[in-house]
Amino acid sequence: MADTTLTSEPVQSDNPVTGIDQSAGNFSYKVDYEFDAGTGLSEKTVEYISAAKKEDPWIREFRLKALKVFESKPMPTHWATKDLEAIDFSKIRYYLSSGQKPKRTWDEVPDDIKRTFERLGIPEQERKFLAGVEAQFDSEAAYSNVKEAVSKQGVIFMNSGEALKEHPEIFKKWFGKVIPTGDNKFSALNSAVFSGGSFIYVPKGVKVSHPLQAYFRINAENFGQFERTLIIADEGSEVTYMEGCTAPKFSTSTLHSAVVELVALKGAKIQYITVQNWAANVFNLVTKRGVAHEEAEIKWIDCNIGSRLTMKYPGVILKGRKARGEVISIALANDGQHQDTGAKMVHAADETTSNIIAKSISVGHGRSTYRGMVHMPKHLKGCKNNTECDALLINTNSRTDTYPSITVRGAENKVQHEASVSKVSEEQIFYMRQRGLTEAQAMSLSVNGFINDLARQFPMEYSVELKRLIDLEMEGSVG
Amino acid sequence: MASSLEIKNLHVSIGDKEIVKGLSLTVKTGEVHAIMGPNGTGKSTLSKAIAGHPDYTITSGDVLIDGKSILGIEPDERARAGLFLAFQYPAEIPGVSIANFIRAALQAKMGEGEELDATAYYKKLYQKMDMLQIDRKFTSRAVNDGFSGGEKKRCEILQMAMLEPRFAMMDETDSGLDIDALRIVSDGVNQLKGDALGVIMITHYQRLLNYIVPDHVHVMWDGRIVKSGDKSLALELEAKGYEWVKKELIKA
């Protein structure tokens, strides 16, 4: 299996996400991998992955069972976009071991990509990694510092694969419990071929003061296509986790399908922050869900930019009395992109509260869809949900759809739903241009203003990066 | 040396309809010109067309700053060249504070790689706000979002004070203002007047001209300037009404 050669498929379209033309000839390159499961998906592929990872038999069985579920499930095109049918599962590589050096030099990286990195203020070392010049970003040191600091408090923070070996008792107890294999076709796919992702366990009463960043860890081990993340916050503990980075990831793979499970035990708090910027050819199909026990709190802050199609609806199952769930979501769909995002809140105990604030921006031919599900059964008392869902359209071709599904039974529960669609008008743009701003700067300012109240909830460095990213995005969308 | 804004035999259309029908006017820095006229005579069209609004087509004529035509350049380039339009109905920009907006506008005037000095910026902003008697809290509000008529006009004047244009076109700055707001806004404009600024005040009523005294008054009628004079023309107009201009035009 070694020495297989992969030629990345040339990306056909330019990438309006960054204003970068990804079709620039020298962006196709050859890479030799040590372990490679080849293309296509079969029992053999799954067995190969499990063997390469030297896994216990129960995991291997778990994967094989998941494969059957994946194969038996139809594409969810009866409610989702038909574009899903464009995914050719037989052409995807499901497993590549990390750590190999791609044979490409910095000189070969197109100038416009270098400029993008510069504009985003990405450090030199990381630029090389992101451009695929270096397979590894040398942040191992930063990662081990964080890891060491938190381990003094008893916090476990490691790769999921490592955790399966080192902490099988905790892993097995929660793994696949929040999101069962058969939840949807893509959670089944992930369950069959997962690799990478983070595992975090925070012991009782421990409050992790600094956010744990996958930025360090994932960079150190290469981004996962099918990562699996599991975070358990034990009673009364608190943790914030941040994943992704705003730099475009020039992946050779076109399918990203992660599963993220969170468990907040009694009185615990988990905040999960994602900022992702995908290349315009990527299908980003992610399942994210948390269970909040009594008086626990789970908050998802999710920011999606780029990709051909993103489908992501972070959810919280409010299992214990007085549990709280929150989803703050920002999605930006540029030309040729479809952001199908939203939230799920399942109220399963009295006095549980949930809050959903979703803002989407559609530019050019970009399309945004909001899907929200709030479920409050009749027998519950004192439950509350607030949903706000705002869409901003930039130019008349863009499209936005809202599909709220709120099932509320019983007179003792409260639901509030507000939705708005606004447009960046020609008058608004002209007004700003009259003050000296270019068209792109004016649009960027409108977008930043629209998400301003949400962006403030991001950690400082993320909101700064987000602003820069929107600037670049708007530059790319103006003729 | 004084700069000049020259409007030469300008014709402006919206769609197929000609609104401005051959208007000429030269304004030098240090001068205040008032353009008066009844509604629908093309006053606002004139200012928007000069600023480069995409809905207005200039079919013939020219607009020049210091002898150089600005018609071939984008609205934002015209602004950076020193042209300012105080809008009659300024747009709202939700979520963007006045302080950040003006900062972005000033930053846009600077060259690539140049960074606006934040401390100096706020110092200047507060100084101008004091001059215009604007409360400090004002600039943390989103631009024109839910503003009263008076607040919108003050926001325009503050931007004008910060951007320091060479030529300002003030479109019906007095509309929607009560007498107190009118006084505050006019005081502001009077403070900004000077050798480095040329002003075109567009107004329907003579009222504003009691507060901001013009050097020249022009009467606009059916897309043209039909009468020019000094400030006494405004008073005469106030006394006799626009019907008087109409009758004079018919006689001629």
XYZ file of C-alpha atoms in Angstrom:
731
model
C 0.000 0.000 0.000
C 2.909 2.339 0.501
C 4.256 4.543 -2.281
C 0.870 5.106 -3.792
C 0.810 8.295 -5.733
C -1.991 10.734 -5.372
C -2.543 13.432 -7.868
C -4.879 15.951 -6.435
C -7.726 16.717 -8.750
C -7.432 20.134 -10.261
C -10.058 22.413 -8.828
C -12.209 23.701 -11.640
C -13.596 26.934 -10.385
C -11.918 29.908 -8.913
C -12.576 30.434 -5.289
C -14.620 33.522 -4.570
C -14.220 32.791 -0.900
C -10.813 34.286 -0.958
C -10.640 35.788 -4.358
C -8.139 33.123 -5.153
C -8.005 31.284 -8.398
C -7.462 27.737 -7.305
C -7.167 26.564 -10.840
C -3.715 28.120 -11.042
C -1.799 25.359 -12.749
C 0.851 24.612 -10.194
C -1.695 23.907 -7.525
C -1.890 20.293 -8.541
C 0.818 18.272 -6.933
C 1.890 14.779 -6.151
C 2.190 13.400 -2.685
C 3.530 10.101 -1.456
C 1.859 8.624 1.563
C 3.061 5.929 3.874
C -0.382 4.566 4.632
C -3.140 4.944 2.164
C -6.434 3.130 2.084
C -6.836 3.804 -1.610
C -9.985 5.227 -3.130
C -13.463 3.876 -2.561
C -15.263 2.504 0.446
C -15.714 -1.168 1.332
C -15.254 -3.520 4.288
C -11.668 -3.834 3.165
C -11.145 -0.087 3.454
C -12.589 -0.055 6.954
C -10.520 -3.056 8.003
C -7.428 -1.434 6.555
C -8.032 1.756 8.578
C -8.619 -0.194 11.764
C -5.480 -2.271 11.203
C -3.325 0.743 10.360
C -4.471 2.314 13.633
C -3.895 -0.942 15.542
C -7.337 -0.746 17.090
C -9.113 -3.069 19.515
C -11.595 -5.495 17.965
C -14.629 -3.662 19.419
C -13.758 -0.547 17.476
C -13.278 -2.556 14.330
C -16.738 -4.087 14.840
C -18.182 -0.662 15.558
C -16.762 0.605 12.259
C -17.976 -2.351 10.192
C -21.462 -2.073 11.631
C -21.468 1.638 10.857
C -20.478 0.908 7.262
C -23.573 -1.281 6.854
C -25.740 1.486 8.284
C -24.144 3.995 5.937
C -24.788 1.764 2.937
C -28.398 1.131 3.929
C -29.289 4.786 4.369
C -30.433 6.822 1.378
C -29.122 10.300 0.711
C -31.380 12.748 2.573
C -32.315 14.456 -0.673
C -36.019 14.284 0.155
C -35.441 17.342 2.310
C -31.902 18.434 1.551
C -30.363 19.695 -1.662
C -29.930 17.394 -4.663
C -26.359 18.631 -4.872
C -25.496 15.873 -2.387
C -25.832 13.441 -5.282
C -22.695 14.924 -6.780
C -20.597 13.230 -4.109
C -18.875 10.202 -5.606
C -18.023 7.994 -2.644
C -15.970 5.666 -4.816
C -13.511 8.449 -5.651
C -12.758 9.551 -2.114
C -9.713 8.568 -0.118
C -10.864 7.691 3.381
C -7.586 7.383 5.127
C -4.148 8.846 4.682
C -1.666 8.671 7.463
C -0.247 12.009 8.488
C 3.307 13.050 8.867
C 4.410 12.689 5.287
C 6.083 15.556 3.566
C 4.411 16.618 0.358
C 6.973 17.271 -2.354
C 6.266 20.869 -3.025
C 8.256 23.945 -2.285
C 7.151 27.363 -1.090
C 8.290 28.812 -4.407
C 5.670 26.730 -6.165
C 2.823 28.189 -4.104
C 0.931 30.713 -6.248
C 1.563 34.344 -5.356
C -2.088 35.159 -4.756
C -2.285 32.468 -2.115
C 0.831 33.825 -0.439
C -0.787 37.245 -0.455
C -3.942 35.863 1.137
C -1.929 34.403 3.965
C -0.169 37.694 4.404
C -3.432 39.601 4.493
C -4.818 37.222 7.082
C -1.725 37.750 9.170
C -0.853 34.088 9.360
C 2.612 33.373 10.746
C 5.247 32.145 8.280
C 5.419 28.616 9.639
C 1.681 28.113 9.459
C 1.511 29.486 5.931
C 3.741 26.687 4.738
C 1.580 24.112 6.394
C -1.643 25.565 5.065
C -0.302 25.787 1.548
C 0.563 22.117 1.706
C 4.296 22.724 1.582
C 4.752 21.190 4.980
C 2.641 18.319 6.134
C 3.203 19.302 9.702
C 2.952 22.638 11.324
C 5.509 22.817 14.028
C 3.253 23.839 16.858
C 3.908 20.689 18.783
C 5.622 22.752 21.482
C 2.690 25.107 21.950
C 0.346 22.159 22.075
C 2.315 20.256 24.670
C 2.521 23.373 26.835
C -1.255 23.658 26.860
C -1.591 19.963 27.394
C 0.845 20.005 30.283
C -0.779 23.008 31.960
C -4.237 21.471 31.918
C -3.106 17.980 32.826
C -2.041 19.342 36.215
C -5.755 19.904 36.818
C -6.479 16.365 35.722
C -7.772 17.398 32.318
C -7.271 14.931 29.503
C -6.752 16.609 26.141
C -5.528 14.436 23.313
C -6.231 12.990 19.927
C -9.262 10.705 19.809
C -7.149 7.847 18.505
C -4.757 8.176 21.413
C -7.637 8.413 23.867
C -9.150 5.188 22.541
C -5.953 3.454 23.552
C -5.165 5.298 26.761
C -8.611 5.923 28.223
C -10.902 3.293 26.717
C -13.083 3.159 29.853
C -14.143 6.836 29.618
C -14.210 6.852 25.841
C -16.379 3.798 25.452
C -18.875 5.016 28.027
C -19.825 8.122 26.011
C -18.694 7.433 22.468
C -21.602 7.262 20.019
C -24.134 7.886 22.782
C -25.032 11.471 21.943
C -24.960 10.867 18.207
C -25.705 7.245 17.460
C -24.192 5.745 14.324
C -27.547 5.685 12.576
C -28.441 9.298 13.341
C -27.917 10.188 9.702
C -26.044 8.926 6.662
C -22.986 11.031 7.349
C -22.708 10.247 11.032
C -22.707 6.597 9.916
C -19.978 7.331 7.391
C -17.904 9.059 10.039
C -18.434 6.157 12.434
C -17.041 3.794 9.815
C -13.939 5.712 8.795
C -13.265 8.265 11.560
C -9.753 9.293 12.324
C -8.371 12.301 14.177
C -10.377 14.742 16.243
C -10.043 15.661 19.892
C -10.876 13.992 23.147
C -11.306 16.081 26.274
C -12.259 15.051 29.754
C -12.602 17.693 32.446
C -12.868 16.293 35.976
C -15.459 17.344 38.555
C -15.351 20.968 39.560
C -12.379 21.863 37.355
C -12.675 25.149 35.531
C -10.285 25.302 32.593
C -9.269 28.941 32.475
C -7.887 29.096 28.928
C -9.772 27.920 25.912
C -8.440 24.658 24.552
C -7.617 25.076 20.916
C -7.749 22.437 18.306
C -5.842 24.917 16.229
C -2.608 23.756 17.785
C -3.395 20.121 17.981
C -4.998 19.571 14.619
C -2.328 21.529 12.851
C 0.236 19.338 14.486
C -1.400 16.234 13.136
C -2.919 17.392 9.897
C -6.549 18.272 9.503
C -8.927 15.398 9.657
C -11.450 14.730 6.993
C -13.488 12.465 9.214
C -12.577 13.641 12.636
C -14.368 12.495 15.726
C -14.462 14.731 18.754
C -15.750 13.848 22.177
C -15.797 16.273 25.097
C -16.954 15.302 28.567
C -17.308 17.954 31.250
C -17.842 16.271 34.585
C -20.092 17.742 37.301
C -19.575 21.448 37.927
C -16.670 21.791 35.491
C -16.199 24.369 32.750
C -14.383 24.268 29.456
C -14.168 26.232 26.214
C -12.973 24.571 23.052
C -12.086 26.305 19.804
C -11.659 24.615 16.482
C -10.703 25.673 13.024
C -8.946 28.652 11.722
C -9.903 31.356 9.300
C -7.239 30.576 6.764
C -8.571 28.735 3.760
C -7.561 25.125 3.892
C -6.419 24.017 0.500
C -7.460 20.465 0.884
C -7.149 17.866 -1.803
C -10.184 16.111 -0.393
C -13.660 17.251 -1.250
C -15.598 15.648 1.571
C -15.388 16.643 5.199
C -17.679 14.787 7.539
C -17.054 15.165 11.249
C -18.952 14.050 14.316
C -18.722 16.065 17.518
C -20.294 14.862 20.760
C -20.461 16.884 23.959
C -21.537 15.723 27.387
C -22.099 18.298 30.118
C -22.868 16.570 33.391
C -24.706 18.212 36.284
C -23.889 21.908 36.534
C -21.113 21.750 33.910
C -20.548 24.311 31.158
C -19.188 23.661 27.688
C -18.625 26.295 25.070
C -17.636 25.069 21.626
C -16.421 27.627 19.107
C -15.903 26.921 15.431
C -14.639 29.239 12.735
C -14.160 27.501 9.441
C -13.320 28.650 5.989
C -13.451 25.904 3.407
C -12.294 25.840 -0.156
C -15.139 26.225 -2.645
C -15.159 22.578 -3.731
C -15.669 21.017 -0.297
C -18.787 19.255 0.950
C -18.829 19.971 4.662
C -21.366 17.659 6.305
C -21.021 17.696 10.032
C -23.065 16.358 12.920
C -22.671 18.180 16.220
C -24.708 17.580 19.320
C -24.452 17.851 23.064
C -26.320 16.511 26.056
C -26.845 18.917 28.921
C -27.687 17.341 32.258
C -29.266 19.075 35.235
C -28.355 22.773 35.399
C -25.680 22.240 32.797
C -25.055 24.598 29.900
C -23.902 23.959 26.354
C -23.192 26.760 23.962
C -22.254 26.320 20.309
C -20.741 29.263 18.494
C -20.505 28.296 14.885
C -19.173 30.292 12.005
C -19.223 28.833 8.511
C -17.593 30.422 5.525
C -16.785 28.865 2.187
C -17.397 25.288 0.991
C -19.627 24.156 -1.875
C -22.225 22.853 0.554
C -22.227 22.972 4.323
C -24.895 21.108 6.249
C -24.600 21.603 9.955
C -27.192 21.951 12.710
C -25.544 21.953 16.129
C -27.950 20.680 18.743
C -28.463 20.376 22.445
C -30.520 17.746 24.209
C -31.706 19.396 27.389
C -31.901 16.309 29.477
C -31.799 17.588 33.041
C -33.941 20.118 34.879
C -32.851 23.734 34.311
C -30.392 22.782 31.588
C -29.566 25.529 29.099
C -28.657 25.283 25.436
C -27.520 27.955 23.032
C -26.548 28.121 19.359
C -24.993 31.239 17.894
C -24.505 30.777 14.195
C -23.017 32.869 11.407
C -23.003 31.601 7.833
C -21.691 33.335 4.749
C -22.572 31.955 1.319
C -20.716 33.460 -1.587
C -21.136 32.713 -5.301
C -21.638 29.025 -5.944
C -21.933 28.177 -2.280
C -24.768 26.851 -0.194
C -24.795 27.218 3.560
C -27.494 24.970 4.980
C -27.203 25.547 8.687
C -29.309 25.888 11.782
C -29.868 24.415 15.201
C -31.716 21.732 17.115
C -33.021 22.066 20.638
C -34.671 19.101 22.261
C -36.285 19.975 25.579
C -36.504 16.826 27.661
C -36.873 18.178 31.196
C -38.729 20.903 33.091
C -37.473 24.478 33.227
C -35.018 23.984 30.414
C -34.182 27.002 28.265
C -32.749 27.339 24.802
C -31.640 30.236 22.681
C -30.903 30.233 18.957
C -29.479 33.209 17.116
C -28.681 32.544 13.478
C -27.398 35.104 11.009
C -26.757 34.320 7.403
C -25.258 36.376 4.627
C -25.829 35.528 0.978
C -23.645 37.170 -1.640
C -23.986 36.982 -5.409
C -25.433 33.594 -6.295
C -24.778 32.342 -2.785
C -27.584 30.558 -1.009
C -28.337 30.334 2.702
C -30.816 28.036 4.312
C -31.784 28.088 7.957
C -33.292 24.961 9.501
C -34.259 25.093 13.103
C -35.901 22.451 15.214
C -37.237 23.134 18.671
C -39.013 20.332 20.430
C -40.970 20.831 23.639
C -43.287 17.993 24.640
C -46.586 18.551 26.428
C -45.739 17.084 29.802
C -42.957 19.603 30.478
C -43.319 22.778 32.498
C -41.505 26.072 32.503
C -39.502 25.577 29.305
C -38.444 28.521 27.195
C -37.054 28.958 23.734
C -35.999 32.070 21.918
C -35.174 31.882 18.211
C -33.892 34.779 16.150
C -32.998 34.240 12.594
C -31.769 37.060 10.388
C -30.683 36.960 6.788
C -28.751 39.575 4.877
C -28.801 39.600 1.098
C -26.148 41.276 -0.959
C -27.355 41.718 -4.552
C -30.565 40.402 -5.985
C -29.399 36.991 -7.153
C -28.774 35.566 -3.731
C -31.312 33.382 -2.049
C -32.310 32.656 1.498
C -34.781 30.150 2.915
C -35.975 29.634 6.435
C -37.455 26.376 7.658
C -38.273 26.727 11.326
C -39.889 23.716 12.870
C -41.086 24.443 16.342
C -43.060 21.765 18.100
C -44.371 23.127 21.334
C -47.054 21.471 23.307
C -48.451 22.439 26.660
C -49.511 25.844 27.891
C -46.779 26.121 30.446
C -43.954 26.566 27.976
C -42.860 29.709 26.172
C -41.548 30.173 22.691
C -40.503 33.296 20.900
C -39.535 33.353 17.252
C -38.339 36.256 15.182
C -37.055 36.246 11.659
C -35.904 39.025 9.379
C -34.514 39.403 5.916
C -32.647 42.556 5.033
C -30.766 43.738 2.030
C -27.673 45.767 1.621
C -29.341 48.418 -0.504
C -27.787 50.382 -3.315
C -28.463 53.529 -1.275
C -26.487 52.143 1.652
C -23.529 51.237 -0.573
C -23.656 54.597 -2.334
C -23.736 56.405 0.987
C -20.592 54.648 2.134
C -18.846 55.108 -1.196
C -19.628 58.823 -0.988
C -17.532 58.820 2.160
C -14.581 57.327 0.296
C -15.025 53.590 0.887
C -14.640 51.292 -2.098
C -17.566 49.072 -3.023
C -15.857 46.070 -1.406
C -15.059 48.022 1.749
C -18.647 49.237 1.919
C -20.062 45.720 1.590
C -17.609 44.410 4.110
C -18.621 47.078 6.591
C -22.318 46.250 6.097
C -21.650 42.571 6.728
C -19.507 43.251 9.754
C -22.223 45.526 11.092
C -24.827 42.829 10.546
C -22.924 40.232 12.578
C -21.374 42.708 14.991
C -23.418 41.697 18.037
C -22.553 38.023 17.502
C -18.906 38.561 16.578
C -18.453 40.244 19.943
C -19.049 36.889 21.590
C -16.027 35.417 19.825
C -12.658 35.455 21.498
C -10.716 38.542 20.467
C -8.305 36.922 18.005
C -11.110 35.069 16.285
C -13.243 38.165 15.809
C -10.278 40.035 14.361
C -9.599 37.188 11.946
C -13.271 37.009 11.086
C -13.307 40.668 10.159
C -10.264 40.269 7.925
C -11.837 37.250 6.335
C -15.029 39.148 5.516
C -12.917 41.913 3.956
C -11.242 39.358 1.682
C -14.546 37.708 0.910
C -16.093 40.974 -0.235
C -13.058 41.886 -2.336
C -13.535 38.627 -4.163
C -17.200 39.273 -4.823
C -16.868 42.666 -6.455
C -16.212 42.647 -10.175
C -4.332 78.706 -3.812
C -8.050 78.318 -4.115
C -9.482 75.156 -5.654
C -12.451 75.226 -7.954
C -15.421 73.010 -8.676
C -16.758 73.704 -12.148
C -20.089 72.459 -13.386
C -20.261 72.997 -17.141
C -23.521 72.838 -19.085
C -24.576 69.717 -17.209
C -27.432 67.521 -18.422
C -28.677 64.735 -16.153
C -31.320 62.092 -16.799
C -33.034 59.471 -14.682
C -33.976 56.737 -17.103
C -35.289 58.569 -20.187
C -36.342 61.658 -18.322
C -34.078 64.681 -18.416
C -34.025 66.437 -15.051
C -31.057 68.791 -15.190
C -31.057 70.634 -18.487
C -27.811 72.472 -18.965
C -26.607 73.865 -15.669
C -23.370 75.766 -15.199
C -21.844 76.941 -11.930
C -18.349 77.523 -10.587
C -17.634 77.320 -6.875
C -14.279 78.212 -5.364
C -13.013 77.179 -1.974
C -13.879 79.865 0.555
C -17.243 80.533 -1.115
C -20.758 79.615 -0.045
C -23.324 79.226 -2.805
C -26.997 78.652 -2.185
C -29.153 76.961 -4.783
C -32.814 77.619 -4.184
C -35.817 76.414 -6.015
C -39.208 74.771 -5.707
C -39.565 71.012 -5.290
C -38.958 68.876 -8.337
C -36.748 71.347 -10.063
C -33.679 69.084 -10.070
C -31.701 70.340 -7.055
C -31.164 66.942 -5.414
C -30.574 65.287 -8.787
C -27.756 67.742 -9.419
C -25.945 66.895 -6.190
C -26.375 63.128 -6.538
C -25.233 63.136 -10.144
C -22.099 65.069 -9.236
C -21.409 62.580 -6.415
C -21.745 59.728 -8.930
C -24.973 57.985 -7.950
C -25.494 55.092 -10.387
C -29.192 55.918 -10.999
C -28.353 59.295 -12.531
C -26.946 59.484 -16.032
C -24.951 62.479 -17.114
C -25.814 62.806 -20.782
C -23.633 65.802 -21.546
C -21.556 68.499 -19.913
C -18.740 68.116 -17.432
C -17.806 68.470 -13.762
C -14.238 69.400 -12.964
C -12.181 69.854 -9.833
C -9.231 72.136 -10.471
C -9.669 71.675 -14.191
C -9.764 67.885 -14.061
C -12.947 66.069 -14.975
C -14.296 63.767 -12.261
C -16.962 62.125 -14.384
C -14.782 59.190 -15.352
C -13.985 58.173 -11.785
C -15.915 56.118 -9.240
C -18.050 57.708 -6.495
C -15.522 56.741 -3.823
C -12.675 58.246 -5.848
C -14.656 61.468 -6.173
C -15.089 61.442 -2.404
C -11.393 60.878 -1.860
C -10.726 63.737 -4.282
C -12.438 65.979 -1.727
C -16.113 65.953 -2.666
C -18.672 65.558 0.107
C -22.424 65.199 -0.087
C -24.478 65.813 3.035
C -27.530 63.702 2.196
C -31.096 64.832 2.601
C -31.970 61.279 3.594
C -28.789 59.576 4.841
C -28.773 55.764 4.757
C -28.757 53.682 7.917
C -25.903 51.258 8.555
C -27.013 48.918 11.355
C -24.288 47.554 13.602
C -21.617 50.009 12.481
C -20.849 52.734 14.991
C -20.339 56.319 13.842
C -16.821 56.240 15.294
C -15.918 53.104 13.344
C -17.549 54.365 10.176
C -15.676 57.661 10.109
C -12.510 55.790 10.968
C -13.017 53.426 8.025
C -13.664 56.413 5.748
C -10.465 58.141 6.883
C -8.527 54.895 6.564
C -9.838 54.521 3.014
C -8.263 57.863 2.111
C -4.848 56.629 3.167
C -2.403 54.740 1.005
C -1.749 51.012 1.017
C 0.138 49.993 4.140
C -0.618 53.237 5.963
C -2.436 52.825 9.249
C -4.584 55.472 10.883
C -3.282 56.460 14.295
C -6.068 55.517 16.705
C -5.138 57.918 19.503
C -4.833 60.889 17.190
C -8.094 59.903 15.533
C -10.093 59.887 18.753
C -8.498 63.128 19.856
C -9.628 64.797 16.660
C -13.062 63.173 16.818
C -13.684 64.443 20.346
C -12.437 67.874 19.434
C -14.881 68.103 16.510
C -17.684 66.723 18.650
C -17.065 69.386 21.259
C -17.074 72.017 18.544
C -20.410 70.742 17.214
C -21.812 70.270 20.738
C -22.294 66.566 20.242
C -22.524 64.242 23.210
C -19.668 61.711 23.565
C -22.089 58.801 23.612
C -23.368 59.741 20.163
C -20.538 58.161 18.176
C -20.985 54.716 19.700
C -24.441 54.528 18.127
C -24.890 52.802 14.774
C -24.817 55.210 11.813
C -28.264 56.826 11.408
C -29.956 53.735 12.835
C -33.195 54.944 14.394
C -31.971 58.548 14.437
C -34.282 61.555 14.553
C -34.083 64.015 11.671
C -31.856 66.311 13.719
C -29.524 63.507 14.757
C -29.098 62.415 11.147
C -28.141 65.910 10.056
C -25.708 66.264 12.925
C -24.149 62.958 12.001
C -23.647 64.298 8.464
C -22.016 67.485 9.731
C -19.723 65.517 12.035
C -18.585 63.367 9.117
C -18.003 66.484 7.081
C -15.941 67.970 9.906
C -13.811 64.823 10.145
C -13.346 64.169 6.441
C -12.430 67.796 5.680
C -13.624 67.915 2.077
C -12.710 70.692 -0.326
C -16.267 70.900 -1.645
C -19.422 70.097 0.279
C -22.853 69.827 -1.272
C -25.500 70.113 1.396
C -28.818 68.764 0.219
C -31.776 70.236 2.103
C -29.819 70.163 5.330
C -32.572 72.210 6.955
C -35.404 69.818 6.145
C -36.896 68.020 9.106
C -35.170 70.256 11.635
C -36.835 72.245 14.366
C -35.484 75.681 15.117
C -33.036 74.507 17.813
C -31.620 71.738 15.681
C -31.363 74.137 12.759
C -29.318 76.532 14.881
C -26.947 73.816 16.078
C -26.413 72.427 12.580
C -25.878 75.891 11.080
C -23.447 76.823 13.838
C -21.511 73.714 12.889
C -21.414 74.599 9.216
C -20.356 78.148 10.052
C -17.445 76.767 12.047
C -16.373 74.581 9.150
C -16.571 77.399 6.604
C -13.298 78.878 5.608
C -10.695 79.287 2.930
C -10.273 75.558 2.435
C -13.948 74.742 1.880
C -16.398 75.524 -0.870
C -20.079 74.959 -0.041
C -23.139 74.423 -2.207
C -26.258 74.656 -0.078
C -29.367 73.286 -1.612
C -32.520 74.515 0.012
C -36.158 75.079 -0.568
C -36.587 77.778 2.062
C -34.825 81.008 2.792
C -34.880 80.140 6.513
C -31.502 78.336 6.489
C -29.855 81.339 4.877
C -30.582 83.426 7.982
C -28.120 81.198 9.763
C -25.620 80.390 7.048
C -25.108 83.510 5.009
C -24.267 82.758 1.368
C -21.969 84.726 -0.891
C -24.018 83.820 -3.930
C -27.637 82.793 -4.389
C -28.899 80.942 -7.457
C -32.475 80.174 -8.328
C -33.020 76.865 -10.022
C -36.049 76.279 -12.195
C -36.814 73.337 -14.436
C -33.273 71.981 -14.447
C -31.454 75.275 -14.977
C -30.156 78.226 -13.017
C -32.441 81.073 -14.061
C -31.337 83.819 -11.733
C -28.199 84.562 -9.722
C -27.395 87.253 -7.228
C -26.115 87.955 -3.753
C -27.891 87.155 -0.461
C -30.525 89.839 -1.122
C -31.913 87.608 -3.861
C -32.892 85.086 -1.228
C -34.820 87.721 0.681
C -36.522 88.961 -2.444
C -37.483 85.396 -3.246
C -38.843 84.894 0.242
C -40.954 88.045 -0.073
C -42.265 87.454 -3.598
C -42.372 83.656 -3.750
C -41.375 81.333 -6.569
C -44.375 82.488 -8.591
C -42.454 85.700 -9.135
C -39.612 83.821 -10.822
C -42.131 81.980 -12.936
C -43.752 85.184 -14.132
C -40.364 86.717 -14.916
C -39.476 83.652 -16.931
C -42.691 83.844 -18.946
C -42.072 87.533 -19.658
C -38.592 86.733 -20.916
